[in-house]
Tab-separated table of C-alpha atoms in Angstrom:
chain	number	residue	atom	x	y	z
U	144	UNK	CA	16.733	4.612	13.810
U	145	UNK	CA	14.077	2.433	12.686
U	146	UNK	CA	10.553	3.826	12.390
U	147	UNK	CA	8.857	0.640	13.730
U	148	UNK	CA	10.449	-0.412	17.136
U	149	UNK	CA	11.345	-4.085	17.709
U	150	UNK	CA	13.594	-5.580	21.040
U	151	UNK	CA	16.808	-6.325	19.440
U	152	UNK	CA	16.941	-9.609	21.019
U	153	UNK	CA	15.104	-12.237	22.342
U	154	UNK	CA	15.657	-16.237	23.883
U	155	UNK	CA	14.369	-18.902	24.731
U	156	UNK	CA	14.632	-23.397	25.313
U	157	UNK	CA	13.155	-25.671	22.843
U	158	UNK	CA	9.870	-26.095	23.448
U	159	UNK	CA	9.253	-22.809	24.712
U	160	UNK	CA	7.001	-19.905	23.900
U	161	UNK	CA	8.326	-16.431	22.613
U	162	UNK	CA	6.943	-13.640	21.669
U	163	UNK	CA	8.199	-10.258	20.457
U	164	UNK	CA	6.809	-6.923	19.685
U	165	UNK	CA	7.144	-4.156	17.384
U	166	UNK	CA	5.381	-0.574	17.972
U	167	UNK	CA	4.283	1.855	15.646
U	168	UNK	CA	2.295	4.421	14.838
U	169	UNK	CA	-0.860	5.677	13.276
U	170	UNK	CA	0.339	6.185	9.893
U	171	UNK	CA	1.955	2.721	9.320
U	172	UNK	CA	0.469	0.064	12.150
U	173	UNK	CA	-2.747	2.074	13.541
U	174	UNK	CA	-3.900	2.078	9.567
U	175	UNK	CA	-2.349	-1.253	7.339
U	176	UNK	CA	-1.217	-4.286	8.023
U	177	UNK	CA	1.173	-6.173	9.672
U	178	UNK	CA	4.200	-8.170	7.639
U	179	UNK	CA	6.736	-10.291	9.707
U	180	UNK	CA	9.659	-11.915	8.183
U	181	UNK	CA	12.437	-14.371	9.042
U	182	UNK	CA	15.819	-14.029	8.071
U	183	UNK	CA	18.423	-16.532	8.258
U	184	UNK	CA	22.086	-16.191	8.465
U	185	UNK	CA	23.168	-15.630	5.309
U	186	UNK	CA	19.462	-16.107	3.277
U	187	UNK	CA	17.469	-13.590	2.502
U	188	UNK	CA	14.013	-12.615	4.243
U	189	UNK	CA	11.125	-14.979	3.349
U	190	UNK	CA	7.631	-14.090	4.576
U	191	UNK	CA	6.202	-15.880	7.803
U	192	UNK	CA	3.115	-13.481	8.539
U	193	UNK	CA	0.792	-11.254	6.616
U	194	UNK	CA	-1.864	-9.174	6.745
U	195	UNK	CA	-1.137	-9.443	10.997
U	196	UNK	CA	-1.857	-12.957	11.674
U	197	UNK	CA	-2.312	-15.032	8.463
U	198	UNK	CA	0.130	-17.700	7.336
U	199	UNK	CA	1.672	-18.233	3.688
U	200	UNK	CA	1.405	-22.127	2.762
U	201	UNK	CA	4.193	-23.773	4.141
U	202	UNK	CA	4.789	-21.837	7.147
U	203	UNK	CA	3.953	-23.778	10.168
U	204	UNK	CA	1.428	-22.812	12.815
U	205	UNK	CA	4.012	-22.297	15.610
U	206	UNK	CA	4.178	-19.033	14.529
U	207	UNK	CA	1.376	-16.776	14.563
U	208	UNK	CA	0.585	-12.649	14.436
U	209	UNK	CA	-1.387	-10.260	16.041
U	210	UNK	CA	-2.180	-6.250	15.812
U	211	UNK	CA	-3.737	-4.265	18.107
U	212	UNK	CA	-3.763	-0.465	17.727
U	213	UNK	CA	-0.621	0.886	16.626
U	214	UNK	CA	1.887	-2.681	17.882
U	215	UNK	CA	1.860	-5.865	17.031
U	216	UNK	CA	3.315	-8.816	17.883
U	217	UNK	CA	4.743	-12.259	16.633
U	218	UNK	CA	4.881	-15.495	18.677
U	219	UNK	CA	6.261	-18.725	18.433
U	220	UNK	CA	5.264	-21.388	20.098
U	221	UNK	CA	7.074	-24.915	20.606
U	222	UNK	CA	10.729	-23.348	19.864
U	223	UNK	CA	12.952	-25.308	17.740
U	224	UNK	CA	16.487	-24.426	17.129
U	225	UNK	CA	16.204	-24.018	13.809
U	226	UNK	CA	14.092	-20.735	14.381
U	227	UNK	CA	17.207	-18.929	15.804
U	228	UNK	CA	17.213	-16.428	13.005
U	229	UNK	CA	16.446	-12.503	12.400
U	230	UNK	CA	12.997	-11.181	12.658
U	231	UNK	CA	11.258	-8.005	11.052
U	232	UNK	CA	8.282	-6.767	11.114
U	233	UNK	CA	7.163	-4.274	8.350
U	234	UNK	CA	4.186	-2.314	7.532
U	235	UNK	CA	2.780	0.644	4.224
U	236	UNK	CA	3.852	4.099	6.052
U	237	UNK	CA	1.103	6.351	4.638
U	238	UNK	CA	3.219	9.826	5.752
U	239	UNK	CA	5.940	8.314	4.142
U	240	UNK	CA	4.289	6.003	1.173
U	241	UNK	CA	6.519	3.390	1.264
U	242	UNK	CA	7.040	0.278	3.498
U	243	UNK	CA	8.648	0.612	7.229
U	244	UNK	CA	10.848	-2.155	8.845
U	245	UNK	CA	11.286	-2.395	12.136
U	246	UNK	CA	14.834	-2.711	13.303
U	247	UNK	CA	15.212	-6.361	13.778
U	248	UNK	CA	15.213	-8.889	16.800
U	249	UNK	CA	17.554	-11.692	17.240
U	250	UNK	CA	15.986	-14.692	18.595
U	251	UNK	CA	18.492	-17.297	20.084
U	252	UNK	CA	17.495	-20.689	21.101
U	253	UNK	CA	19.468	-21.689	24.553
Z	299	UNK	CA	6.528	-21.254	-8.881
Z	300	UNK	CA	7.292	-17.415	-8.133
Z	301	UNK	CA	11.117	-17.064	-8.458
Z	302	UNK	CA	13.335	-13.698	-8.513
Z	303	UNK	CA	16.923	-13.827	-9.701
Z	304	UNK	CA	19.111	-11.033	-8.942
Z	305	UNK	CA	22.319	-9.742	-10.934
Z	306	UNK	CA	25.773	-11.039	-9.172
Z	307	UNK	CA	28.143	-9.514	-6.715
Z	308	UNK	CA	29.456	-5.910	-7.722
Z	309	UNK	CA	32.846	-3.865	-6.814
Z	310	UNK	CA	32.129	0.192	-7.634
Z	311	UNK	CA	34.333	3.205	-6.609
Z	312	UNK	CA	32.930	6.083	-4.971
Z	313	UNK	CA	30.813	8.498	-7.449
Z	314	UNK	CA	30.414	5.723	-9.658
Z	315	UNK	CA	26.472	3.909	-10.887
Z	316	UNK	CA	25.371	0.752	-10.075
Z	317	UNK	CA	22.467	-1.451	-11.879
Z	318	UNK	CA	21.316	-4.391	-10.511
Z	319	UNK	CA	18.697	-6.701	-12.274
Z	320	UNK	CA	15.712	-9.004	-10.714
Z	321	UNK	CA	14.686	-11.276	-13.084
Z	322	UNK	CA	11.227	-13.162	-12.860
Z	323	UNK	CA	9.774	-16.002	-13.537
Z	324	UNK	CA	6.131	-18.113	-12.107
Z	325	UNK	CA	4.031	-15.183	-12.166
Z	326	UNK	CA	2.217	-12.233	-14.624
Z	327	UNK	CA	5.099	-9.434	-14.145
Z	328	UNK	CA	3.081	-6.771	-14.835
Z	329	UNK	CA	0.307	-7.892	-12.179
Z	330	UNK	CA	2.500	-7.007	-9.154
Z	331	UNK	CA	4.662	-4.493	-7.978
Z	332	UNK	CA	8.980	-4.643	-7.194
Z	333	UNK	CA	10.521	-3.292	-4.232
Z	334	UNK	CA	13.946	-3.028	-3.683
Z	335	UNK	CA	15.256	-3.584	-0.091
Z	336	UNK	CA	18.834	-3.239	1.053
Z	337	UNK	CA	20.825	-4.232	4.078
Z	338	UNK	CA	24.061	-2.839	4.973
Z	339	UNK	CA	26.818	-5.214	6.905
Z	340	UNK	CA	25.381	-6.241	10.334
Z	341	UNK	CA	22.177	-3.889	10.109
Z	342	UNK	CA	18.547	-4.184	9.255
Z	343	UNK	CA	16.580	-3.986	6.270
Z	344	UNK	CA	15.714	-0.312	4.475
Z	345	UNK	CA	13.455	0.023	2.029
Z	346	UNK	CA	14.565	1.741	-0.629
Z	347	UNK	CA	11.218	2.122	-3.462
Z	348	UNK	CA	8.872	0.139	-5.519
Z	349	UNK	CA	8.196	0.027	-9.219
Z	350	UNK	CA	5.294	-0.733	-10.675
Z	351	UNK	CA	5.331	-2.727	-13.985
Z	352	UNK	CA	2.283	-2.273	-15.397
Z	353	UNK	CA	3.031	1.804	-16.140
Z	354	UNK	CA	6.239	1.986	-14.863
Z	355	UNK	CA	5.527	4.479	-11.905
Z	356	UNK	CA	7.751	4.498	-9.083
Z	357	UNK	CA	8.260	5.694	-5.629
Z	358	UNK	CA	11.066	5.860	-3.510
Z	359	UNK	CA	12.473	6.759	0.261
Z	360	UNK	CA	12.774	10.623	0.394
Z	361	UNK	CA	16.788	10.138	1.479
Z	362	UNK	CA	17.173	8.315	-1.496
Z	363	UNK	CA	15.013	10.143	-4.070
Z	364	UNK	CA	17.308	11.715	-7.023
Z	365	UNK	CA	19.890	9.103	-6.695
Z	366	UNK	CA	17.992	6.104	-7.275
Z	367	UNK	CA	16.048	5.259	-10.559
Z	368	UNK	CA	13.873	2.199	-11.138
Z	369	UNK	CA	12.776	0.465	-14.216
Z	370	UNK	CA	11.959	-2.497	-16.377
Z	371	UNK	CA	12.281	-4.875	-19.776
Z	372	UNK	CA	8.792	-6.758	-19.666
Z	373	UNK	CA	9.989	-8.842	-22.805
Z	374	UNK	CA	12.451	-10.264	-20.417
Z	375	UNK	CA	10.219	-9.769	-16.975
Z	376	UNK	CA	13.148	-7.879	-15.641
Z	377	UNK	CA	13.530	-5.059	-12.933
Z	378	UNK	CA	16.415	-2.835	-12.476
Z	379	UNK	CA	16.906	-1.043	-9.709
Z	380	UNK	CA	19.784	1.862	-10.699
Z	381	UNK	CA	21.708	3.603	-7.659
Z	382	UNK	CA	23.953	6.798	-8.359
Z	383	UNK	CA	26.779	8.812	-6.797
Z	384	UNK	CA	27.867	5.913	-4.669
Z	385	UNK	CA	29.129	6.434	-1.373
Z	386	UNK	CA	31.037	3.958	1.147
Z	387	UNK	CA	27.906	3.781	3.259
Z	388	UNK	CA	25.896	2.372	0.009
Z	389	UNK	CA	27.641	-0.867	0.869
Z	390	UNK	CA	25.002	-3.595	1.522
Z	391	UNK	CA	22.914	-6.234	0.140
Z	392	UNK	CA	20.689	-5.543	-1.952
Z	393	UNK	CA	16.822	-7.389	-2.933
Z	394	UNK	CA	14.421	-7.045	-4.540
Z	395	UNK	CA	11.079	-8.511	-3.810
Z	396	UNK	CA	7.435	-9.026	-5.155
Z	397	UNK	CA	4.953	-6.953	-4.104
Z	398	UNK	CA	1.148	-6.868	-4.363
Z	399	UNK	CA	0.465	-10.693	-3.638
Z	400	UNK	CA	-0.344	-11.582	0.028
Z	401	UNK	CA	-0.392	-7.829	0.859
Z	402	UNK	CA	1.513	-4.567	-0.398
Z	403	UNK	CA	4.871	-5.503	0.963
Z	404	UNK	CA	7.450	-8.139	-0.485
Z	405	UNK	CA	6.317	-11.530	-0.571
Z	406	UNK	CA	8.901	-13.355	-1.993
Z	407	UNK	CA	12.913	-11.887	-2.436
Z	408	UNK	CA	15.647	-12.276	-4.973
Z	409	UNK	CA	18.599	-13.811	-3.669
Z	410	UNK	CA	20.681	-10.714	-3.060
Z	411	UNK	CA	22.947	-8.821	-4.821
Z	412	UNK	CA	26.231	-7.837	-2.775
Z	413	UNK	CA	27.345	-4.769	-3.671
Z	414	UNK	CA	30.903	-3.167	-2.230
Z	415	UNK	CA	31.441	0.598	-2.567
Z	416	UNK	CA	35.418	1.176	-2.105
Z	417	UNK	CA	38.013	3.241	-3.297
């Protein structure tokens, strides 16, 4: 049971727009920021989002973060098939002191 | 450019240690911190602590605490992350990953280390 709460999957066509969620609470989301990552099959995680909504170089700007409260969420816009892949979202747990993943959703492209 | 390089594939028996190494390179070491994340076979990431370099302190998830010890060679800008009393369900892949850049959690991960706890 993952302390941040994330669909476990999620679909859509080329081109499309997706979005998914991840809910928290107080002590991780409602007070620090937002992480999202994108796993591959096979690769490890590499960093899309940070601090909620900002973009490491090289990551395009089909995807993009928000927070509000204790959720956030990550969409993608323009869907390629190459984004069918794992994502996580992650956030500092204060109560706990260490970092909190959510449980994972599995985006397939149709 | 940042890179971590993990230690290779391990086979341990129940009850035995394991040390795994993250090796970096691109960066100051001692300017950031080292988590260690793990996935087990068809599940999600779990965070299991972070060390920090520049004093050595470290923290780690309570259900781990006692079993797990983190530390470091800064003449080599390696990280070891050192798991005890292994048990089948320690079976996973294991990363570690900078902290401290774009924001406290990992920025960018080792490779993996595949480690296989079986009798």
């Amino acid at each position: 049971q993952s302390v941040l709460t994330q669909p476990p999957s999620a679909s859509g066509t080329p081109g499309q727009r997706v979005t998914i969620s991840c809910s928290g609470s107080s002590s991780n989301i409602g007070s620090n920021t937002v992480n999202w990552y994108q796993q591959l099959p096979g690769t490890a995680p590499k960093l899309l989002i940070y601090s909620n909504n900002q973009r490491p170089s090289g990551v395009p700007d089909r995807f993009s973060g928000s927070k509000s409260g204790t959720s956030a969420s990550l969409a993608i816009s323009g869907l390629h098939s190459e984004d069918e892949a794992d994502y996580y979202c992650a956030a500092r747990d204060d109560s706990l002191n260490g970092v909190v993943f959510g449980g994972g959703t599995k985006l397939t492209v149709l | 450019q940042v890179q971590l390089v993990q230690s290779g594939a391990e086979v341990k028996k129940p009850g035995a240690s394991l040390k795994v190494s993250c090796k970096a390179s691109g960066y100051t070491f001692t300017s950031y911190y080292m988590h260690w994340v793990r996935q087990a076979p068809g599940q999600g990431l779990e965070w299991m602590g972070v060390f920090n370099p520049n004093g050595g302190s470290t923290n780690s998830a309570q259900k781990l605490q006692g079993r797990v010890t983190m530390t470091s060679d800064t003449s080599t800008s390696t990280v070891y992350m050192e798991l005890s009393s292994l048990r089948s369900e320690d079976t996973a892949v294991y990363y570690c990953g900078r902290g401290g850049g774009y924001s406290y959690g990992p920025d960018y991960w080792g490779q993996g280390t595949l480690v296989t706890v079986s009798s």
